[in-house]
Structure formats: structure tokens, C-alpha cells
Amino acid sequence: MCGIVGQFSIDEKTNLLSKTEELSKMLESMIHRGPDGEGKYESKNLIMGMRRLSILDLDNGFQPIFNEDKSIVVVFNGEIYNYIEIKDELLKKGHKFYTSSDTEVLVHLYEEYGEDFSSYLNGMFSYTLFDIKNNVLIVSRDRVGEKPLYYSIMNDIFYFSSEIKSLLLCSDIKCEANKDSINDMLTFNYVPYPNTAFKNIYRLEPGKSIIIKNNKISKKTYWEIPKKSIYNNNFENFETLDSLISNSVEIRMRSDVEVGAFLSGGIDSTIVTKYMREKTEDSFKTFSIGFTEEIYNELDYAKKVSETYNTNHIYKIVNQDDFLEQLVNSIWFCENPHGDVSFAPTFILSELASKYLKVVLTGDGGDEIFGGYDKYLDFIYNQELDINENFKNYFNKISVFNILEKESILSNEFKSDLIEIDSFKKIEEKYIGIHNSDFINKIMYFDSDYLLEGNNLVKPDRMGMANSIEGRYPLLDYRIIEMMFNIDSSKKIYNGEKKYLLKNILSKDFDDDFIKRKKQMFTVPIGEWFKDKEFIDKINPIICSEKFKNRGVFNYDRVLKMIQSHQNSQENYTRQLRAILVVELWYRIYIDNKFTKKPSFNDLI
């Protein structure tokens, strides 16, 4: 686990050795991703480096890593969970290894299989591999986007990094807001790939590789979520699913340092904790946070799981005072604006865990893959409707602001600068084009493709790495994803019971009161806080200020009316108000202050 950065001269005309000082600044900006060391590779047409968080082969796993004759070099961020099996196969083929690091398998896989070797990896990763003899650069990202990879192409130089801030330190790249991405965020609650909130900075899509050779750039897909037209409607093979999850947890526990777990008390984290207990007799730590407001508090359930599986449970209570400071922290480390305010408690949870260890397993991905969201139930009985109509209904349901609301909430000046105000027009064709008869699987496909990468995996990675914590996600093993998208959604949501397959596994250990209770989202009670005078007084200098008004993004008068209506309980504008707050904070951090240092909340007033 680490962070990677670099610059590559596409046309080979720029001597990048003149930019090594810039490379050092890029690396320094993300020391939190890798506090245990630094490595660099520097040549005329490629400079790159990494920051290391030591987890495997603590003594010898430093990067960059080369092949035997030093003709291939790689920098890598993440973990290859099946590296032991890959290494055994490569040894049989005559390859020589000099470390016990998972990273070293990459250079030998490239020697053996060429540009498409990413398909052999079971892991979370982004890497940059350089074939020195043939002047070929390969940049690749894992299947579902667990690890980040941002890039920009300016003046025939390809810039890449695990974080946007390091790219913004490059002299060729300006720090400017991408208004169309801000508009998209106000629809989806996050900025969907491949864009970012910054002009000319993009992120590599999951399951894809960028290949630069012969002065040309191409993009290849090595994996995507299955799009089946015929499903296995007679799924009864619980043993296969049990075996897959068990193995997924087992290989994600491979580490030379202590491994713990995030435990909310929900179905997904409970499943992960269950299999961890089956894989080790040793005590391991689990971590939770709770809230002073009981309706949002699942600590009692987390404690029950901890007692059942005999873990060393550690927890913390979060209050309103913690939240605003950590909200600013979350925006600083995420770099893109996210309306999901659970980033803040995830930061606090990661900070808590960092006092004890470096690696945690989590239940992330369970809702998208196994059918855990309440919104899916709304469409179970409407699948006979026209597919286009159903997608419009779904998109309207998940929008923070629909089209009519955007027309009133955005300023005329901001709207005039947009290429397209309707964010769904950019993506709906892709999903309408998925030819199958199961609409629930279609929208689960959308969530697994966009929501996971754009929001739900950003959260544990950025909040974890901000505290030098590596999160691993057993429920997102690609073998499990392929299995789950090859069965009808009625087997995932059975007789109205969400996550039926996972709950069936847990039924041996817990009663129905635990398993079938109403799903509780991991979030903070910000809707109630928006009605609290003390909280409003704190945020008034942000969203009720002249600076906010003059920003020209939002219709100021409309925002004031929304706040008043929410406070009077006439309307529930929780999602809308938190998105507005986050966007304004993002502008103040990155556009006004040019991200010069991590600010406090008071610094932004």
C-alpha cells in the first residue's frame, strides 16, 4: 500500500530530468499514504516515485521494483492478494524473485503475458510499469476502483498520481473548477468517472489500462462487470458462495502486520468478522463509532457481534463538534466534493484504528453486490414498465437535485457555462444498452459501476490513507461479483428480504431480530443538526455569506428559503443542504485558498 506519482514524455522531446524537484514535491504532498519510505525512478523521458506503507516484506519490499536485467520497472499502490499463487506459477516458468513482496510479481507477469497481465491479478491496485527497452508505459487500475489513479495530459507530458493535489503542484496544471463536474455532483452526490472537479484532470476507469507506445495513447478494458442476458434462476449453491467469501477473507488477511476489522454491526461487516474468526484463533481488534443520537447508533449491535466472535472491540462516540472539523478534513483528503457526510465519521473511525494497527477488513460493497439498499424494493414490482421510463424514475429517485430543482437552485451565470445541465444524459445510454430482462440487476450494475467507484470506495481509501490505514474489501472480490451478477435479482432480494444470501449465512449465529432489522445507514444526523441553532450559527458564515453569494454557483435567495423551510420542518432538504455546504467548502479549500495547507473549519470562515 502506498501512493504513486510520475511524469512521462509522450513524444520523448522533453527531458524530464529537469523536473525531478517537482517530482519530490509531488511525493511529499502525500506522505500520509506512505509514511514508511520513498522510492524514485528517474530517466530522461520518465520520472516516477512512490510513498510506502509497509505491510508485506517489511525489510525488502521497497520500490521501484525491477525484473532481473532491470529492463522493466514498476511502482505500485495496493495489494495483490493472489501473489503467492502467481509467484509459484512464475517460478515454475523459470522467473527469479529477489523479494517476498507482492509487487514483484508484476514485472514477471509482464514478461510472461505482455500488456494484458492485469487480468491475472486478484487485488486492489493502481500501478505504472515501464518497459525501458521498448519505451512502453502501462498504467492500470483494479477492477472496481478500490485504488485511485488520476492523470492529466499537458504539453505532451502524461502526468499520473494517486492524489489530485500532487498533480496540482505541477507547473503545467492549473487549479480550476470544472463546472460541469460540480453540476454532476449536484445530481449524483459525487463526481462520476472519468472526470474530476478540476479541469483537465481525469481518473482512470476501473478495469482499464492506459498504454503509451510509439508516441500514442490507447486505453484497454481488461475486465468489466458481467452483462448477462440469461440468469441462473435456480441458485441454490450456498456452499459455493460460502467458499468464495471464506477464501476472499483468507487471502485478504495475508499480511506481515496486524489485521483488524471495521465493525458497524450491520450485515456486511458482520459477515467479514465471522469469516475472520473462522480463519484465526488469535484475538483480533474490531473498531466502531457511535453517535449521541440513539436513532443513528448501532453500537449495541456491533458489541453483540464482537461478543459472538470474541473480538477485542474498540469504539468511540462522535458528536456535532467533531463533525464540522472532520468534514473539512474529508474534503481536503478526498479532493473531489462528496455530499455523503459519512466520510467524516469514517475519518474518525480510521483515526481511531490507526492508533493500533495498519490494516483493516471492511464490509464495503455488500449493498451494491448483494442487494442491500431500500431503494431496490421500490422497483421490484415495477419491472414490467418501459425500461426508459424505469431508468428515469430511478435516476430521479437518486438525484440530489432533479432537473427542475437545478433550474431553480443554480444561478443563471453558472447554468450558462454548462455543456449539459442534465447529468443523466451523459450516462443513461450505457445502462439502457445492457440487454437483459432484470431491471433490479441493471440498477445494481449502475451502483456497482458508478456509485462504488465514485463514492463508496473513495470513502474508505481516502479516509483510511489520510490516517495511514489500509482498508481491504472481501465482498468485492471479482469472483464474488461475477457470481452475483450471473444470478437473478430475485435470489438476492428474496420475498422482499434484502441481502437474503448473506443473511442466510448469518442465520446460524444470530436470531431474526438481529438479521431482519431495518437497515441503518452509516451516516451522521446532519438533517437534525440543520435545525439546530448552534449548528446553523456555525455554518452561516459559509452558506449565508457574501462570499457564497458572490461565488455565483447557487441562487442565493433560493438557498435561504430552503434552509428556512427545512428548519421549520416544512420540507426535508437534508441531502440538498449538505451538498450545498460541501460544494462551498470545496471551493474555499481548493479554489480560493489554492490548497496551500490543510485548513481547519475556522480557517474557511
Coordinates of C-alpha atoms in Angstrom, one line a residue:
M1 CA 0.0 0.0 0.0
C2 CA 1.3 3.4 -0.9
G3 CA 0.9 6.3 -3.3
I4 CA 2.4 6.7 -6.7
V5 CA 3.2 9.7 -8.9
G6 CA 5.0 10.4 -12.1
Q7 CA 5.5 12.1 -15.4
F8 CA 6.1 10.6 -18.9
S9 CA 7.2 12.4 -22.0
I10 CA 4.9 11.1 -24.7
D11 CA 6.8 12.5 -27.7
E12 CA 10.2 12.0 -26.0
K13 CA 11.1 15.6 -26.6
T14 CA 11.0 16.9 -23.0
N15 CA 13.9 16.0 -20.8
L16 CA 12.1 15.2 -17.5
L17 CA 15.4 15.1 -15.5
S18 CA 14.9 18.9 -15.3
K19 CA 11.7 18.3 -13.3
T20 CA 12.9 16.0 -10.5
E21 CA 12.4 18.7 -7.9
E22 CA 8.8 18.8 -9.0
L23 CA 8.6 15.0 -8.5
S24 CA 9.9 15.4 -5.0
K25 CA 7.2 17.9 -4.2
M26 CA 4.5 15.6 -5.6
L27 CA 5.7 12.8 -3.4
E28 CA 6.0 15.0 -0.3
S29 CA 2.3 16.0 -0.7
M30 CA 1.1 12.5 0.0
I31 CA 3.4 11.3 2.7
H32 CA 0.3 10.2 4.7
R33 CA -0.3 7.5 2.1
G34 CA 3.1 6.1 2.8
P35 CA 5.0 7.3 5.9
D36 CA 7.4 4.3 5.9
G37 CA 9.6 5.3 3.0
E38 CA 10.1 6.7 -0.5
G39 CA 11.5 5.5 -3.8
K40 CA 12.1 7.0 -7.2
Y41 CA 13.0 6.1 -10.8
E42 CA 14.4 8.9 -12.9
S43 CA 15.3 8.9 -16.6
K44 CA 15.1 11.4 -19.5
N45 CA 11.6 10.5 -20.5
L46 CA 10.1 9.1 -17.3
I47 CA 10.3 10.2 -13.7
M48 CA 8.2 8.4 -11.1
G49 CA 8.1 7.6 -7.5
M50 CA 6.2 6.1 -4.6
R51 CA 5.5 6.6 -0.9
R52 CA 5.4 3.3 1.1
L53 CA 3.2 2.0 3.8
S54 CA 5.0 -1.2 4.8
I55 CA 2.6 -4.3 5.1
L56 CA 4.3 -7.1 3.2
D57 CA 8.1 -7.9 3.1
L58 CA 8.8 -5.1 5.6
D59 CA 12.6 -5.2 5.0
N60 CA 12.9 -5.7 1.3
G61 CA 9.6 -4.6 -0.3
F62 CA 10.8 -1.1 -1.3
Q63 CA 10.0 0.3 -4.7
P64 CA 10.6 0.8 -7.6
I65 CA 11.0 -2.9 -8.3
F66 CA 12.8 -4.2 -11.4
N67 CA 13.0 -7.5 -13.3
E68 CA 16.2 -9.5 -13.4
D69 CA 18.0 -7.4 -16.0
K70 CA 16.5 -4.1 -14.9
S71 CA 14.7 -3.6 -18.3
I72 CA 11.3 -3.4 -16.6
V73 CA 10.4 -1.2 -13.7
V74 CA 7.2 -0.7 -11.7
V75 CA 5.7 1.5 -9.0
F76 CA 2.6 0.1 -7.4
N77 CA -0.2 1.1 -5.0
G78 CA -2.3 -1.5 -3.3
E79 CA -2.2 -5.3 -2.6
I80 CA -2.2 -8.4 -4.9
Y81 CA -4.0 -10.9 -2.8
N82 CA -3.2 -13.9 -5.0
Y83 CA 0.5 -13.1 -5.3
I84 CA 1.6 -16.3 -3.7
E85 CA -0.2 -18.4 -6.3
I86 CA 1.0 -16.2 -9.1
K87 CA 4.6 -16.4 -7.8
D88 CA 4.5 -20.2 -7.6
E89 CA 3.4 -20.4 -11.3
L90 CA 6.1 -17.9 -12.4
L91 CA 8.8 -19.8 -10.5
K92 CA 7.8 -22.9 -12.4
K93 CA 8.3 -21.0 -15.7
G94 CA 11.9 -20.0 -14.6
H95 CA 11.4 -16.5 -13.3
K96 CA 13.7 -15.4 -10.4
F97 CA 12.5 -13.4 -7.4
Y98 CA 14.5 -11.3 -5.0
T99 CA 11.9 -10.2 -2.5
S100 CA 8.7 -11.6 -0.8
S101 CA 6.8 -8.5 -1.9
D102 CA 3.5 -8.9 -3.9
T103 CA 4.7 -6.0 -6.2
E104 CA 7.5 -8.1 -7.7
V105 CA 5.0 -10.4 -9.5
L106 CA 4.0 -7.5 -11.8
V107 CA 7.3 -7.3 -13.7
H108 CA 7.4 -11.0 -14.3
L109 CA 3.8 -11.2 -15.3
Y110 CA 4.5 -8.6 -17.9
E111 CA 7.5 -10.6 -19.2
E112 CA 5.3 -13.7 -19.4
Y113 CA 2.0 -12.3 -20.7
G114 CA 2.6 -8.8 -22.0
E115 CA 0.3 -5.8 -21.8
D116 CA -2.8 -7.6 -20.7
F117 CA -1.4 -9.2 -17.5
S118 CA -3.7 -7.2 -15.2
S119 CA -6.4 -9.8 -15.8
Y120 CA -4.3 -12.3 -13.7
L121 CA -4.5 -10.1 -10.6
N122 CA -6.9 -10.5 -7.7
G123 CA -6.4 -7.4 -5.8
M124 CA -6.8 -3.7 -5.3
F125 CA -4.3 -1.6 -7.2
S126 CA -3.1 1.1 -9.4
Y127 CA 0.4 0.7 -11.0
T128 CA 2.7 2.2 -13.6
L129 CA 5.0 -0.2 -15.4
F130 CA 7.7 0.9 -17.8
D131 CA 9.3 -1.3 -20.4
I132 CA 12.6 0.5 -20.8
K133 CA 13.9 -1.3 -23.9
N134 CA 10.7 -0.8 -25.9
N135 CA 9.7 2.6 -24.4
V136 CA 6.2 1.3 -23.4
L137 CA 4.3 2.7 -20.4
I138 CA 1.4 0.9 -18.9
V139 CA -0.9 2.4 -16.3
S140 CA -3.6 0.2 -14.8
R141 CA -6.3 0.2 -12.2
D142 CA -8.1 -2.6 -10.4
R143 CA -11.5 -4.0 -11.4
V144 CA -13.9 -1.9 -9.3
G145 CA -11.8 1.1 -8.5
E146 CA -10.6 0.4 -5.0
K147 CA -7.4 2.3 -5.5
P148 CA -7.3 5.7 -7.2
L149 CA -5.4 6.8 -10.3
Y150 CA -5.6 10.3 -11.6
Y151 CA -4.0 11.7 -14.7
S152 CA -3.6 14.7 -16.9
I153 CA -2.1 15.2 -20.3
M154 CA -0.5 18.6 -20.8
N155 CA 2.2 19.7 -23.4
D156 CA 2.8 16.1 -24.5
I157 CA 3.5 15.0 -20.9
F158 CA 1.4 12.3 -19.2
Y159 CA 1.1 13.1 -15.5
F160 CA -0.2 10.4 -13.1
S161 CA -0.8 10.2 -9.4
S162 CA -2.7 8.5 -6.6
E163 CA -3.9 12.0 -5.5
I164 CA -5.0 15.2 -7.3
K165 CA -3.1 17.5 -5.0
S166 CA 0.2 16.3 -6.3
L167 CA -0.9 16.9 -9.9
L168 CA -1.8 20.4 -9.0
L169 CA 1.8 21.0 -7.8
C170 CA 2.9 20.6 -11.4
S171 CA 3.6 23.8 -13.3
D172 CA 1.7 22.7 -16.4
I173 CA -1.5 22.0 -14.5
K174 CA -3.8 24.8 -13.3
C175 CA -6.1 24.6 -10.3
E176 CA -9.5 25.4 -11.9
A177 CA -13.0 24.2 -11.2
N178 CA -14.8 22.0 -13.7
K179 CA -18.3 23.5 -13.6
D180 CA -19.8 20.5 -15.4
S181 CA -18.4 18.2 -12.8
I182 CA -19.8 20.4 -10.0
N183 CA -23.2 20.1 -11.7
D184 CA -22.8 16.4 -11.9
M185 CA -22.0 16.2 -8.2
L186 CA -25.3 18.0 -7.5
T187 CA -27.1 15.1 -9.3
F188 CA -25.2 12.1 -8.1
N189 CA -23.8 13.3 -4.8
Y190 CA -20.3 12.7 -6.3
V191 CA -18.4 13.4 -9.5
P192 CA -18.8 10.3 -11.8
Y193 CA -15.8 9.0 -13.7
P194 CA -13.8 9.7 -15.8
N195 CA -14.0 13.4 -14.7
T196 CA -12.9 15.2 -11.5
A197 CA -13.9 18.5 -10.1
F198 CA -10.8 20.0 -11.7
K199 CA -10.4 21.0 -15.3
N200 CA -8.0 18.7 -17.3
I201 CA -7.6 16.2 -14.5
Y202 CA -9.2 12.8 -15.0
R203 CA -9.3 9.4 -13.3
L204 CA -8.7 6.1 -14.9
E205 CA -11.8 4.0 -15.0
P206 CA -12.0 0.7 -13.1
G207 CA -10.8 -2.4 -15.1
K208 CA -8.9 -0.4 -17.6
S209 CA -5.3 0.3 -18.6
I210 CA -3.7 3.2 -20.4
I211 CA -0.9 2.1 -22.8
I212 CA 1.5 4.6 -24.2
K213 CA 3.8 3.4 -27.0
N214 CA 5.1 4.8 -30.3
N215 CA 4.1 8.2 -29.1
K216 CA 0.4 7.2 -29.0
I217 CA -2.0 6.7 -26.1
S218 CA -4.6 4.0 -26.1
K219 CA -7.0 2.7 -23.4
K220 CA -7.9 -1.0 -23.0
T221 CA -10.6 -2.8 -20.9
Y222 CA -9.3 -5.9 -19.3
W223 CA -12.4 -6.6 -17.1
E224 CA -16.0 -5.3 -16.6
I225 CA -19.0 -6.3 -14.5
P226 CA -20.8 -9.2 -16.4
K227 CA -23.8 -8.1 -18.5
K228 CA -25.8 -11.3 -18.8
S229 CA -29.0 -11.7 -20.8
I230 CA -29.8 -15.1 -19.2
Y231 CA -29.5 -15.6 -15.5
N232 CA -29.3 -18.7 -13.3
N233 CA -32.8 -18.6 -11.8
N234 CA -32.3 -21.7 -9.7
F235 CA -29.4 -20.5 -7.5
E236 CA -29.2 -22.8 -4.5
N237 CA -25.5 -23.2 -4.2
F238 CA -24.9 -21.5 -0.9
E239 CA -21.8 -23.7 -0.4
T240 CA -20.1 -22.1 -3.4
L241 CA -20.8 -18.6 -2.1
D242 CA -19.7 -19.6 1.4
S243 CA -16.4 -20.9 0.0
L244 CA -15.8 -17.8 -2.1
I245 CA -16.3 -15.4 0.7
S246 CA -14.2 -17.6 3.0
N247 CA -11.3 -17.6 0.6
S248 CA -11.7 -13.9 -0.1
V249 CA -11.4 -13.1 3.5
E250 CA -8.5 -15.5 3.9
I251 CA -6.3 -14.0 1.2
R252 CA -7.1 -10.5 2.4
M253 CA -5.7 -11.4 5.8
R254 CA -2.3 -12.0 4.3
S255 CA 0.0 -9.5 5.9
D256 CA 3.2 -9.1 7.8
V257 CA 1.5 -6.7 10.2
E258 CA -1.6 -7.0 12.4
V259 CA -5.0 -7.0 10.7
G260 CA -8.3 -5.9 12.3
A261 CA -11.8 -5.0 11.0
F262 CA -14.3 -2.1 10.9
L263 CA -17.4 -3.4 12.6
S264 CA -20.6 -1.3 12.3
G265 CA -22.9 -4.2 13.4
G266 CA -24.6 -4.4 10.0
I267 CA -24.8 -7.5 7.9
D268 CA -21.8 -6.8 5.7
S269 CA -19.2 -6.1 8.4
T270 CA -20.7 -8.9 10.5
I271 CA -20.1 -11.4 7.6
V272 CA -16.5 -10.3 7.3
T273 CA -15.9 -10.6 11.1
K274 CA -17.5 -14.0 11.1
Y275 CA -15.1 -15.4 8.4
M276 CA -12.1 -13.7 10.0
R277 CA -12.9 -15.5 13.3
E278 CA -13.0 -18.8 11.3
K279 CA -9.6 -18.1 9.8
T280 CA -7.7 -17.4 13.0
E281 CA -7.7 -18.5 16.6
D282 CA -5.8 -15.3 17.6
S283 CA -7.6 -12.3 19.1
F284 CA -8.1 -9.5 16.6
K285 CA -9.4 -6.0 17.0
T286 CA -12.6 -4.6 15.7
F287 CA -13.5 -0.9 15.6
S288 CA -16.8 1.1 15.7
I289 CA -18.1 4.5 16.2
G290 CA -21.4 5.6 17.6
F291 CA -23.4 8.8 17.9
T292 CA -25.0 10.7 20.8
E293 CA -28.3 10.5 18.9
E294 CA -29.6 7.0 19.5
I295 CA -31.6 6.6 16.3
Y296 CA -28.2 6.6 14.4
N297 CA -26.4 4.5 16.9
E298 CA -25.6 0.8 16.1
L299 CA -23.0 0.3 18.8
D300 CA -25.2 -2.3 20.7
Y301 CA -25.3 -4.4 17.5
A302 CA -21.6 -4.1 17.0
K303 CA -20.9 -5.1 20.6
K304 CA -23.2 -8.2 20.1
V305 CA -21.2 -9.2 17.0
S306 CA -17.9 -8.7 18.9
E307 CA -19.1 -10.8 21.8
T308 CA -20.3 -13.6 19.4
Y309 CA -17.0 -13.8 17.6
N310 CA -14.8 -12.9 20.6
T311 CA -13.0 -9.8 19.2
N312 CA -11.2 -7.1 21.1
H313 CA -13.7 -4.3 20.4
I314 CA -12.7 -0.6 20.4
Y315 CA -15.2 2.2 19.8
K316 CA -15.7 6.0 20.0
I317 CA -18.8 8.3 20.3
V318 CA -19.0 11.1 17.7
N319 CA -20.7 14.4 18.4
Q320 CA -21.5 17.6 16.5
D321 CA -18.3 19.3 17.5
D322 CA -16.2 16.5 15.8
F323 CA -18.2 16.7 12.6
L324 CA -17.5 20.1 11.1
E325 CA -13.8 19.8 11.6
Q326 CA -13.7 16.3 10.1
L327 CA -16.0 17.3 7.2
V328 CA -13.3 19.8 6.2
N329 CA -10.7 17.0 6.7
S330 CA -12.7 14.7 4.4
I331 CA -12.9 17.3 1.6
W332 CA -9.2 18.0 1.9
F333 CA -8.3 14.4 1.6
C334 CA -11.0 13.4 -1.0
E335 CA -10.2 16.4 -3.2
N336 CA -13.5 16.0 -5.1
P337 CA -16.7 17.2 -3.3
H338 CA -18.9 14.5 -1.9
G339 CA -22.3 15.0 -0.5
D340 CA -22.1 11.8 1.5
V341 CA -21.3 13.2 5.0
S342 CA -20.4 9.7 6.3
F343 CA -16.9 10.5 5.1
A344 CA -16.4 12.5 8.3
P345 CA -17.2 9.6 10.7
T346 CA -15.2 7.3 8.5
F347 CA -12.2 9.6 9.0
I348 CA -12.8 9.5 12.8
L349 CA -13.0 5.6 12.7
S350 CA -9.8 5.4 10.7
E351 CA -8.1 7.8 13.0
L352 CA -9.2 5.5 15.9
A353 CA -7.9 2.4 14.2
S354 CA -4.6 4.0 13.3
K355 CA -3.6 4.1 17.0
Y356 CA -3.5 0.3 17.0
L357 CA -2.7 -1.1 13.5
K358 CA -2.3 -0.5 9.8
V359 CA -4.7 -2.9 8.0
V360 CA -8.5 -3.5 8.4
L361 CA -11.0 -5.6 6.6
T362 CA -14.4 -3.9 5.9
G363 CA -17.8 -4.8 4.6
D364 CA -17.8 -2.2 1.8
G365 CA -19.6 -3.3 -1.4
G366 CA -22.2 -5.6 0.2
D367 CA -25.1 -3.3 -0.5
E368 CA -24.3 -3.0 -4.2
I369 CA -23.4 -6.6 -4.9
F370 CA -25.9 -8.4 -2.7
G371 CA -28.9 -6.0 -2.9
G372 CA -28.9 -4.1 0.4
Y373 CA -30.4 -0.7 -0.5
D374 CA -34.0 0.1 0.4
K375 CA -34.4 1.8 -3.0
Y376 CA -34.2 -1.5 -4.8
L377 CA -37.5 -2.6 -3.2
D378 CA -39.3 0.4 -4.8
F379 CA -38.6 -1.1 -8.3
I380 CA -39.2 -4.8 -7.7
Y381 CA -42.8 -4.6 -8.6
N382 CA -42.4 -2.1 -11.5
Q383 CA -40.1 -4.2 -13.7
E384 CA -42.8 -4.5 -16.4
L385 CA -42.7 -0.8 -17.1
D386 CA -40.9 0.6 -20.1
I387 CA -37.1 0.4 -19.5
N388 CA -36.5 4.0 -20.4
E389 CA -39.3 5.1 -18.0
N390 CA -38.0 2.9 -15.2
F391 CA -34.5 4.4 -15.6
K392 CA -35.9 7.9 -15.5
N393 CA -37.8 7.0 -12.3
Y394 CA -34.6 5.6 -10.7
F395 CA -32.4 8.5 -11.7
N396 CA -35.0 10.9 -10.3
K397 CA -35.1 8.9 -7.1
I398 CA -31.3 9.0 -6.5
S399 CA -30.8 12.6 -7.7
V400 CA -29.8 15.2 -5.1
F401 CA -31.4 17.8 -7.3
N402 CA -33.5 16.8 -10.3
I403 CA -33.7 18.9 -13.4
L404 CA -36.4 21.2 -12.2
E405 CA -34.7 21.7 -8.9
K406 CA -31.4 22.5 -10.7
E407 CA -33.1 25.2 -12.8
S408 CA -34.1 27.0 -9.6
I409 CA -31.1 26.3 -7.3
L410 CA -28.3 27.1 -9.8
S411 CA -27.5 30.7 -10.7
N412 CA -28.2 31.8 -14.3
E413 CA -24.5 32.6 -14.7
F414 CA -23.5 29.1 -13.6
K415 CA -26.1 27.4 -15.9
S416 CA -24.9 29.4 -18.9
D417 CA -21.4 27.9 -18.6
L418 CA -22.6 24.2 -18.6
I419 CA -22.3 21.9 -21.6
E420 CA -25.4 19.9 -20.4
I421 CA -27.4 20.5 -17.2
D422 CA -29.0 17.0 -17.4
S423 CA -26.2 14.8 -15.9
F424 CA -28.0 11.6 -16.7
K425 CA -28.0 12.2 -20.4
K426 CA -24.2 11.5 -20.3
I427 CA -24.6 8.0 -18.9
E428 CA -28.1 6.7 -19.4
E429 CA -27.5 5.2 -22.8
K430 CA -24.8 3.0 -21.4
Y431 CA -27.2 1.4 -18.9
I432 CA -30.2 1.2 -21.2
G433 CA -27.9 -0.7 -23.5
I434 CA -27.5 -3.5 -21.0
H435 CA -29.6 -6.2 -22.7
N436 CA -31.2 -8.3 -20.0
S437 CA -34.6 -8.7 -18.5
D438 CA -33.8 -8.0 -14.9
F439 CA -34.2 -4.3 -14.1
I440 CA -33.0 -4.6 -10.5
N441 CA -29.8 -6.1 -11.7
K442 CA -29.5 -3.2 -14.1
I443 CA -29.6 -0.6 -11.3
M444 CA -27.3 -2.7 -9.2
Y445 CA -25.0 -2.7 -12.1
F446 CA -25.1 1.1 -12.2
D447 CA -24.4 1.3 -8.4
S448 CA -21.6 -1.2 -8.7
D449 CA -20.1 0.6 -11.6
Y450 CA -20.5 4.3 -10.7
L451 CA -21.6 4.6 -7.0
L452 CA -18.9 2.3 -5.7
E453 CA -16.0 3.9 -7.7
G454 CA -17.3 7.4 -7.4
N455 CA -18.2 7.5 -3.7
N456 CA -18.4 4.3 -1.6
L457 CA -14.8 3.2 -2.2
V458 CA -13.4 6.7 -2.2
K459 CA -14.6 6.9 1.4
P460 CA -12.6 4.1 3.0
D461 CA -9.5 4.6 0.8
R462 CA -9.1 8.4 1.2
M463 CA -10.2 8.5 4.9
G464 CA -8.1 5.4 5.6
M465 CA -5.0 6.6 3.9
A466 CA -5.3 10.1 5.5
N467 CA -4.6 8.1 8.7
S468 CA -2.2 5.6 7.1
I469 CA -4.8 2.8 7.3
E470 CA -5.2 0.3 4.5
G471 CA -8.8 -1.0 4.0
R472 CA -9.5 -4.3 2.3
Y473 CA -12.9 -5.3 1.0
P474 CA -13.6 -9.1 0.8
L475 CA -17.1 -8.7 -0.6
L476 CA -15.7 -7.0 -3.7
D477 CA -13.5 -10.0 -4.8
Y478 CA -14.1 -10.1 -8.6
R479 CA -15.1 -13.8 -8.3
I480 CA -17.9 -12.9 -6.0
I481 CA -19.0 -10.1 -8.3
E482 CA -19.1 -12.3 -11.3
M483 CA -21.1 -14.9 -9.4
M484 CA -23.6 -12.4 -8.1
F485 CA -24.2 -10.8 -11.5
N486 CA -24.9 -14.2 -13.0
I487 CA -28.0 -14.8 -10.9
D488 CA -31.4 -13.2 -11.0
S489 CA -32.0 -10.4 -8.5
S490 CA -34.9 -12.3 -7.0
K491 CA -32.4 -14.6 -5.4
K492 CA -30.6 -11.6 -3.8
I493 CA -33.8 -9.9 -2.6
Y494 CA -36.0 -12.9 -1.8
N495 CA -39.6 -12.3 -0.9
G496 CA -38.7 -8.7 -0.1
E497 CA -35.8 -9.7 2.1
K498 CA -32.7 -7.7 1.1
K499 CA -29.3 -9.4 1.2
Y500 CA -31.0 -12.7 1.5
L501 CA -27.9 -14.7 0.6
L502 CA -25.7 -13.1 3.3
K503 CA -28.5 -13.2 5.9
N504 CA -28.9 -17.0 5.2
I505 CA -25.2 -17.5 6.1
L506 CA -25.6 -15.5 9.4
S507 CA -28.8 -17.2 10.4
K508 CA -26.7 -19.9 12.2
D509 CA -25.2 -17.3 14.6
F510 CA -27.9 -14.7 15.1
D511 CA -31.7 -14.5 15.6
D512 CA -34.2 -12.8 13.3
D513 CA -34.3 -9.7 15.5
F514 CA -30.7 -9.1 14.6
I515 CA -30.7 -10.3 11.0
K516 CA -34.0 -8.8 9.8
R517 CA -33.9 -5.5 11.5
K518 CA -34.4 -2.4 9.4
K519 CA -31.2 -1.3 7.6
Q520 CA -29.4 1.6 9.2
M521 CA -27.2 3.8 7.0
F522 CA -23.8 4.7 8.3
T523 CA -24.2 8.4 8.5
V524 CA -24.5 11.4 10.8
P525 CA -27.7 13.1 11.9
I526 CA -27.0 16.2 9.9
G527 CA -30.6 16.7 8.9
E528 CA -31.4 17.3 12.6
W529 CA -28.3 19.4 13.0
F530 CA -29.5 21.7 10.2
K531 CA -32.4 22.5 12.5
D532 CA -30.2 23.2 15.5
K533 CA -29.5 26.9 16.1
E534 CA -25.9 26.3 17.3
F535 CA -25.1 24.3 14.2
I536 CA -26.7 26.8 11.9
D537 CA -24.7 29.6 13.6
K538 CA -21.5 27.7 12.8
I539 CA -22.3 27.2 9.1
N540 CA -23.9 30.6 8.4
P541 CA -20.5 32.2 7.6
I542 CA -20.2 29.5 4.9
I543 CA -23.5 29.3 3.1
C544 CA -25.2 32.5 4.2
S545 CA -22.3 34.8 3.4
E546 CA -21.4 37.4 0.8
K547 CA -18.6 35.2 -0.4
F548 CA -21.1 32.4 -1.0
K549 CA -23.5 34.8 -2.7
N550 CA -20.8 36.2 -5.0
R551 CA -19.5 32.8 -5.9
G552 CA -22.2 32.6 -8.5
V553 CA -22.8 28.9 -8.3
F554 CA -26.1 28.9 -6.4
N555 CA -29.3 31.0 -6.4
Y556 CA -28.7 32.7 -3.0
D557 CA -32.3 33.5 -2.3
R558 CA -33.4 30.0 -3.1
V559 CA -30.8 28.6 -0.7
L560 CA -32.0 30.8 2.1
K561 CA -35.6 29.7 1.5
M562 CA -34.5 26.0 1.6
I563 CA -32.8 26.5 4.9
Q564 CA -35.8 28.2 6.4
S565 CA -38.2 25.6 5.1
H566 CA -36.0 22.8 6.5
Q567 CA -35.7 24.4 9.9
N568 CA -39.5 24.8 10.0
S569 CA -39.9 21.1 9.1
Q570 CA -42.0 22.1 6.0
E571 CA -39.6 20.1 3.7
N572 CA -36.7 17.7 4.3
Y573 CA -33.8 19.2 2.4
T574 CA -31.1 17.3 4.2
R575 CA -29.4 15.9 1.0
Q576 CA -29.6 19.2 -0.8
L577 CA -28.3 21.4 2.0
R578 CA -25.4 19.1 2.8
A579 CA -24.4 19.1 -0.9
I580 CA -24.5 22.9 -1.0
L581 CA -22.4 23.1 2.2
V582 CA -19.8 20.6 0.8
V583 CA -19.5 22.4 -2.6
E584 CA -18.9 25.8 -0.9
L585 CA -16.3 24.3 1.4
W586 CA -14.6 22.7 -1.5
Y587 CA -14.4 26.0 -3.4
R588 CA -12.9 27.7 -0.3
I589 CA -10.3 25.0 0.2
Y590 CA -9.2 24.4 -3.4
I591 CA -10.1 27.4 -5.5
D592 CA -9.9 30.3 -3.0
N593 CA -7.0 29.1 -0.9
K594 CA -5.3 27.0 -3.6
F595 CA -4.9 24.1 -1.2
T596 CA -1.8 25.6 0.3
K597 CA -2.3 23.7 3.6
K598 CA -4.9 21.5 5.3
P599 CA -7.3 24.1 6.8
S600 CA -9.4 24.0 9.9
F601 CA -13.1 24.8 9.7
N602 CA -12.4 28.2 11.2
D603 CA -9.8 28.9 8.6
L604 CA -12.6 28.8 6.0
I605 CA -14.9 31.3 7.6

